[in-house]
Short mmCIF file of N, CA and C in Angstrom, two decimals:
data_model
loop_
_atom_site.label_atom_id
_atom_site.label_comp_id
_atom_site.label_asym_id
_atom_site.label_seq_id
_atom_site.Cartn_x
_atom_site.Cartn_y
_atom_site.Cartn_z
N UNK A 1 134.96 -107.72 -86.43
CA UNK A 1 135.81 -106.75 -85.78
C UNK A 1 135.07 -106.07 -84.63
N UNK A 2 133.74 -105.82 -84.94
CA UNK A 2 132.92 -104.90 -83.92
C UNK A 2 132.76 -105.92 -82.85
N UNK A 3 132.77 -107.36 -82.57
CA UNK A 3 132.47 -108.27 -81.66
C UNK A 3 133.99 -108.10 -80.83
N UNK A 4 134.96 -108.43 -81.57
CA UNK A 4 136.13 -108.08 -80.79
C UNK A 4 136.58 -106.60 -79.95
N UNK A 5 135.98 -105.50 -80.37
CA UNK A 5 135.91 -104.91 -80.02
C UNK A 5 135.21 -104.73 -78.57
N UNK A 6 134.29 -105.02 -78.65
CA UNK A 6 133.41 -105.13 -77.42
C UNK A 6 133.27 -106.10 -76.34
N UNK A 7 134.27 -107.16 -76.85
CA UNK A 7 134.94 -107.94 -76.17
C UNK A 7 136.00 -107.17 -75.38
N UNK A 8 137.04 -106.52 -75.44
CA UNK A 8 138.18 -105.46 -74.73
C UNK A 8 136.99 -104.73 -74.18
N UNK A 9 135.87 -103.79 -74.72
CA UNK A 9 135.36 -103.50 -73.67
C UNK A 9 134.75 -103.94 -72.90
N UNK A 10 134.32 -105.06 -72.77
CA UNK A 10 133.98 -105.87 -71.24
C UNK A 10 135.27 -106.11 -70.30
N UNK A 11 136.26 -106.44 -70.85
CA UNK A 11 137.76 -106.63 -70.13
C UNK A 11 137.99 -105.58 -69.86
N UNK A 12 137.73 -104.17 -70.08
CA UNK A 12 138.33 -103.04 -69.90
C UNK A 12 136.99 -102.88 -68.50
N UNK A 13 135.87 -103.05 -68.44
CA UNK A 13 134.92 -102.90 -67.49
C UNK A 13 135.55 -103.73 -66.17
N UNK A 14 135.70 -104.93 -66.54
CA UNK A 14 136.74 -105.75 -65.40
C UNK A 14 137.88 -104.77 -64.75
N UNK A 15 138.60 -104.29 -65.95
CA UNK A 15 139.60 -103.65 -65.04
C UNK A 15 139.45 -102.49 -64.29
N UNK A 16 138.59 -101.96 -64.43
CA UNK A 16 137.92 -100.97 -64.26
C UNK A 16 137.22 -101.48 -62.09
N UNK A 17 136.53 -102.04 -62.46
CA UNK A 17 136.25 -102.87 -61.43
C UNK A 17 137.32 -103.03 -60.27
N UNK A 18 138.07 -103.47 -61.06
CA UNK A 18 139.46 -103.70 -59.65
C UNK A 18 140.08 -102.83 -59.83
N UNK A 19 140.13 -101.60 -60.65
CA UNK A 19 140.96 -99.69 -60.33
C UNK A 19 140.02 -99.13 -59.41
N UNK A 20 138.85 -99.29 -59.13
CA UNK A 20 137.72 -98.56 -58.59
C UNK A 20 138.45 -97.49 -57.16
N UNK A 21 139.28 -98.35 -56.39
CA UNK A 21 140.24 -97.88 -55.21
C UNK A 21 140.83 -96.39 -55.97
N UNK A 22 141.10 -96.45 -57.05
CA UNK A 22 141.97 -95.89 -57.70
C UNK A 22 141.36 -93.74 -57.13
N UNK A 23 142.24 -93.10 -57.50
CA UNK A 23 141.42 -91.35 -57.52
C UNK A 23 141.54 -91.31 -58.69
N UNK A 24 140.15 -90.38 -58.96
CA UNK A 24 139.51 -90.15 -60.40
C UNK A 24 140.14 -89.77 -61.24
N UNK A 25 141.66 -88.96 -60.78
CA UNK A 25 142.87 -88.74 -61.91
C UNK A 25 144.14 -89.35 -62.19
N UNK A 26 144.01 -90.49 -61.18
CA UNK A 26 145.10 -91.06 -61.44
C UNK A 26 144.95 -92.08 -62.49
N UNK A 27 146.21 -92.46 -62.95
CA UNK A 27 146.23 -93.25 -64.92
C UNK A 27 146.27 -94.84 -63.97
N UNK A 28 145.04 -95.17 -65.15
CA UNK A 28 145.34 -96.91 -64.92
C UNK A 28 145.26 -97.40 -66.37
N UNK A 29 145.74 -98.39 -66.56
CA UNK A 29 146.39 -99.18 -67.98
C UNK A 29 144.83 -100.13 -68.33
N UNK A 30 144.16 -99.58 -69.42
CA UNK A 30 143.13 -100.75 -69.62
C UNK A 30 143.35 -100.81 -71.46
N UNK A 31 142.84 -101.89 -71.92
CA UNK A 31 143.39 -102.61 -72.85
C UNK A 31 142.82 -101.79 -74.23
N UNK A 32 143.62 -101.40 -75.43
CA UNK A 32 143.24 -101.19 -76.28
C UNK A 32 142.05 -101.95 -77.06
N UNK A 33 141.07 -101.42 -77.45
CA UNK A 33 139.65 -101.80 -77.54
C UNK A 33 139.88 -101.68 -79.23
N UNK A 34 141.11 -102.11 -79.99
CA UNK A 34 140.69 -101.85 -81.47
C UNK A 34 140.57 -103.49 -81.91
N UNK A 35 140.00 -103.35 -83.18
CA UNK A 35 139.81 -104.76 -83.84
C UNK A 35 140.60 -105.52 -83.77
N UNK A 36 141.45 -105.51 -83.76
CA UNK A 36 142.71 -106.49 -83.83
C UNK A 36 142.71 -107.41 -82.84
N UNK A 37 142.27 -108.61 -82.74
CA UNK A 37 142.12 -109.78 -82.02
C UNK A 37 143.36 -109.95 -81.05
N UNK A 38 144.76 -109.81 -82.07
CA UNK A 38 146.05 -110.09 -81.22
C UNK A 38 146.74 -108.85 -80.67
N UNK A 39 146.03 -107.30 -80.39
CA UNK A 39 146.09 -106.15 -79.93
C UNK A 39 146.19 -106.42 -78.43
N UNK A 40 147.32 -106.33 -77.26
CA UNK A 40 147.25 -106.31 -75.97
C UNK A 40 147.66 -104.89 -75.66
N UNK A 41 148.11 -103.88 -76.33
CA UNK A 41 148.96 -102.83 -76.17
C UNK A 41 147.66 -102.02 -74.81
N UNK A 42 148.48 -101.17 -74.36
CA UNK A 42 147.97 -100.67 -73.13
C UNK A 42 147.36 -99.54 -73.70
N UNK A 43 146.42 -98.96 -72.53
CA UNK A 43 145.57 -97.31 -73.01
C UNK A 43 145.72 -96.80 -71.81
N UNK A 44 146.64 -95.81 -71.11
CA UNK A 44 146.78 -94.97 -69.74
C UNK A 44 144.93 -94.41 -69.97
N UNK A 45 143.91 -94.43 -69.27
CA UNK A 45 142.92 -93.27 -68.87
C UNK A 45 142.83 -93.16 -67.66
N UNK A 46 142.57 -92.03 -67.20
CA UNK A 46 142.22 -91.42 -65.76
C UNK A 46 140.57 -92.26 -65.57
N UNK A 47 140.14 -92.38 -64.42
CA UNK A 47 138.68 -93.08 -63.95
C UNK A 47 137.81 -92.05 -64.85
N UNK A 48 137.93 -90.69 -65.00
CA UNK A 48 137.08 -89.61 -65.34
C UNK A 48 136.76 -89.84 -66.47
N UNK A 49 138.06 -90.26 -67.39
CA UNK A 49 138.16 -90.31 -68.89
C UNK A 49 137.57 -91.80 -69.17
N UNK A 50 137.70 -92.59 -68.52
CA UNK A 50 136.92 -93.71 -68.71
C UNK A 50 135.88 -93.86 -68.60
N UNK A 51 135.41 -93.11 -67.64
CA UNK A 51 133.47 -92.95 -67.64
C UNK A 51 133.20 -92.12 -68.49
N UNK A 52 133.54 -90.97 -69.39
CA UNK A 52 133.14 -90.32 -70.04
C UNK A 52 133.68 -91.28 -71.65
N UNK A 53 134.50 -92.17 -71.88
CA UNK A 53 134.24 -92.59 -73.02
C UNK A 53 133.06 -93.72 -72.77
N UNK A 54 133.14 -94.57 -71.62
CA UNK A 54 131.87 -95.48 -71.63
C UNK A 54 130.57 -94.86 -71.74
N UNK A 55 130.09 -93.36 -71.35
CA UNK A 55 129.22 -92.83 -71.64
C UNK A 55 128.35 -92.80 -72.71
N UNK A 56 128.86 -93.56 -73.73
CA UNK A 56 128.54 -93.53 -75.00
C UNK A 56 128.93 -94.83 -75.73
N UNK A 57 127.99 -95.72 -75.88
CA UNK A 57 128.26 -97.08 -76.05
C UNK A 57 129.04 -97.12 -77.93
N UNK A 58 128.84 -96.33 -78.24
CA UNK A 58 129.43 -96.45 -79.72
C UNK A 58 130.93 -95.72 -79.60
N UNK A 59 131.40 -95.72 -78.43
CA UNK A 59 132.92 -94.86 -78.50
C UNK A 59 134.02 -95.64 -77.96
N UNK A 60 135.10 -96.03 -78.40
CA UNK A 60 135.88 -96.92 -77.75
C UNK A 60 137.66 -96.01 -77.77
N UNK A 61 138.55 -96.55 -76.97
CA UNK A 61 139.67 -96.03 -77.08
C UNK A 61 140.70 -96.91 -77.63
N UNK A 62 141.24 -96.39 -78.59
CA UNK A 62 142.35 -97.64 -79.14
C UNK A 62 143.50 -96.62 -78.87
N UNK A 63 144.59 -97.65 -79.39
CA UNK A 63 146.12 -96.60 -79.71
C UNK A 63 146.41 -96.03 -80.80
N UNK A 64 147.14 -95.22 -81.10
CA UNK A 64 147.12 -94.46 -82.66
C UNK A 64 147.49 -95.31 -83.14
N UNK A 65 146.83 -95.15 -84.60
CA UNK A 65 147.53 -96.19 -85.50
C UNK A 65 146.11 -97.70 -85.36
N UNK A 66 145.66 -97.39 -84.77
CA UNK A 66 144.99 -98.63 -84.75
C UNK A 66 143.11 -98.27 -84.98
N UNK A 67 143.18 -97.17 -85.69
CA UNK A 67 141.91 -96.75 -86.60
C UNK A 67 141.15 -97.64 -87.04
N UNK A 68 140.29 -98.13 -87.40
CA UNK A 68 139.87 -98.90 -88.91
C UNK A 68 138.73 -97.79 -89.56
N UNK A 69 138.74 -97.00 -90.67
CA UNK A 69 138.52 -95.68 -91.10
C UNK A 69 137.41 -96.43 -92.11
N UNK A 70 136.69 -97.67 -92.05
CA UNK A 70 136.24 -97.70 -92.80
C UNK A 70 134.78 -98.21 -92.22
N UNK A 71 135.04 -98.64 -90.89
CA UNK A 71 133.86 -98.48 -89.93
C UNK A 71 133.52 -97.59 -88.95
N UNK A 72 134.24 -96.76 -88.34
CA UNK A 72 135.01 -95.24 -87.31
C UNK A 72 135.30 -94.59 -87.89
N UNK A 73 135.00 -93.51 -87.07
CA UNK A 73 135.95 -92.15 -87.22
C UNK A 73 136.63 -91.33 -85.69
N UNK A 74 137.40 -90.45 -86.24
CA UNK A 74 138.43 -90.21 -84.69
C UNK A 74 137.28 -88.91 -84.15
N UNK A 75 136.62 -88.78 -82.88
CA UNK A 75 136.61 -88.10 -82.35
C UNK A 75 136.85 -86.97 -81.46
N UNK A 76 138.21 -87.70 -80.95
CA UNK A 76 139.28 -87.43 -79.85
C UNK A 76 140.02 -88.01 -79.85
N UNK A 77 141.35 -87.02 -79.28
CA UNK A 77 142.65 -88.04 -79.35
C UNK A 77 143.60 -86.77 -78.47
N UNK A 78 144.52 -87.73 -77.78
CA UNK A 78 145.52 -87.04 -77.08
C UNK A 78 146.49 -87.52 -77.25
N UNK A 79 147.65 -87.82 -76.35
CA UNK A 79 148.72 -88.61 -76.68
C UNK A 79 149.23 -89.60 -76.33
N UNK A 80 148.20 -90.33 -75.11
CA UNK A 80 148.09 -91.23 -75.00
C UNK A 80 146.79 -92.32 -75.76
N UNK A 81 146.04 -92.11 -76.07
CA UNK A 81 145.14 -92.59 -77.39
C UNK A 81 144.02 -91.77 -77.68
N UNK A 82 143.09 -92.65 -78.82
CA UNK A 82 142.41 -91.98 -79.66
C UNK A 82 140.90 -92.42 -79.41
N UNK A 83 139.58 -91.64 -79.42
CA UNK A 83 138.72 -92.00 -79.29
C UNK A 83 137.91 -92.16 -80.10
N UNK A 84 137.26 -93.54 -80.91
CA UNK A 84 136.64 -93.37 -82.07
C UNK A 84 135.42 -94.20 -81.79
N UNK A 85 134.65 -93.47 -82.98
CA UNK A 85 133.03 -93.85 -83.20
C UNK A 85 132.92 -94.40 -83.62
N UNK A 86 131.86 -96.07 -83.83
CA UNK A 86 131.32 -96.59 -84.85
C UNK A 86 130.47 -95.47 -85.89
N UNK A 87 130.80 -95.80 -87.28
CA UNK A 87 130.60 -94.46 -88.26
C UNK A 87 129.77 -95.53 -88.76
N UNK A 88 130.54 -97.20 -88.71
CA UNK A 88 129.21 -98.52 -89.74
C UNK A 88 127.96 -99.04 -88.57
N UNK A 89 126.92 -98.68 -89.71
CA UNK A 89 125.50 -99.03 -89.18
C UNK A 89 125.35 -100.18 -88.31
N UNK A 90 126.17 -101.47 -88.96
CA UNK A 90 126.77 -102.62 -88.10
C UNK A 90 127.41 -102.77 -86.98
N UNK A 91 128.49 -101.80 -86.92
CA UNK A 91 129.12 -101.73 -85.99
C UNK A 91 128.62 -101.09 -85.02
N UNK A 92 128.00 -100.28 -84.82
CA UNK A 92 127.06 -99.40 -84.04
C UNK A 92 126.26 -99.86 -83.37
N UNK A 93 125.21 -100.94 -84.15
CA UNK A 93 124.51 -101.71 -83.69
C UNK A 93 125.44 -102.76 -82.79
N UNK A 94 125.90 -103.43 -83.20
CA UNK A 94 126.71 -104.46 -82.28
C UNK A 94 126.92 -103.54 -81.16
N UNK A 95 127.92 -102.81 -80.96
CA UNK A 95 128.18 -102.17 -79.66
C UNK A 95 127.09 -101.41 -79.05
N UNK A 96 126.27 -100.88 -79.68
CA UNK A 96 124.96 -100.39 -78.46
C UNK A 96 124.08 -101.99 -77.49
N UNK A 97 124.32 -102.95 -78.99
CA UNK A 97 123.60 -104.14 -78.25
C UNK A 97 124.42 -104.65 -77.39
N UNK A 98 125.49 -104.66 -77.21
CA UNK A 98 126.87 -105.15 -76.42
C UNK A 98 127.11 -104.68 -75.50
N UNK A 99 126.29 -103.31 -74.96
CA UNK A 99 127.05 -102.71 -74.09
C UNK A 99 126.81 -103.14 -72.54
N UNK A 100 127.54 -103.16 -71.91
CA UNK A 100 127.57 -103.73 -70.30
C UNK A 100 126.99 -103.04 -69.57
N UNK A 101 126.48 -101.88 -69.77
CA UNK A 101 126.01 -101.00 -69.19
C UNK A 101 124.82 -100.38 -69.39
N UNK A 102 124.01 -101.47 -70.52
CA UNK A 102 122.44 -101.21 -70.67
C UNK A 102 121.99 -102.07 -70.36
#
């Protein structure tokens, strides 16, 4: 699950890439980052909100409802999605080693 995960966040870095034009508050659609392999559902973040969840390689944004409470926990959440932590030692590890940005 934690590999799939960090898979959406490399795709979400792509999209990210080609929003760059974008202003730092305007909403662009990047891909829900939860386990679920067959998950395409969208995540509105502003550029701001996206660098501040990539800030932190163990934090990803999914859609509600798409928790897994037994490796995460919710840190943040608004109403367009939720921001959660690897809480499993495993999972943690995978995504710090995964991250695109170390």
């Amino acid at each position: 699950m934690a590999k799939n995960e960090v898979l959406f966040r490399e795709v979400n870095e792509r999209i990210k890439e080609v929003n760059e034009p974008v202003a730092p508050g305007d909403r662009s659609d990047y891909l829900c980052e939860c386990g679920n392999r067959d998950c395409t559902e969208p995540v509105a973040l502003t550029l701001v909100e996206y660098e501040q969840l990539r800030s932190e390689p163990t934090h990803f944004a999914v859609v509600s409802g798409h928790i897994a409470p037994d490796v995460e926990h919710v840190i943040a959440e608004n109403d367009r999605y939720v921001v959660v932590e690897k809480s499993s030692p495993a999972a943690a590890r995978i995504a710090i080693e995964r991250d695109p940005r170390s």
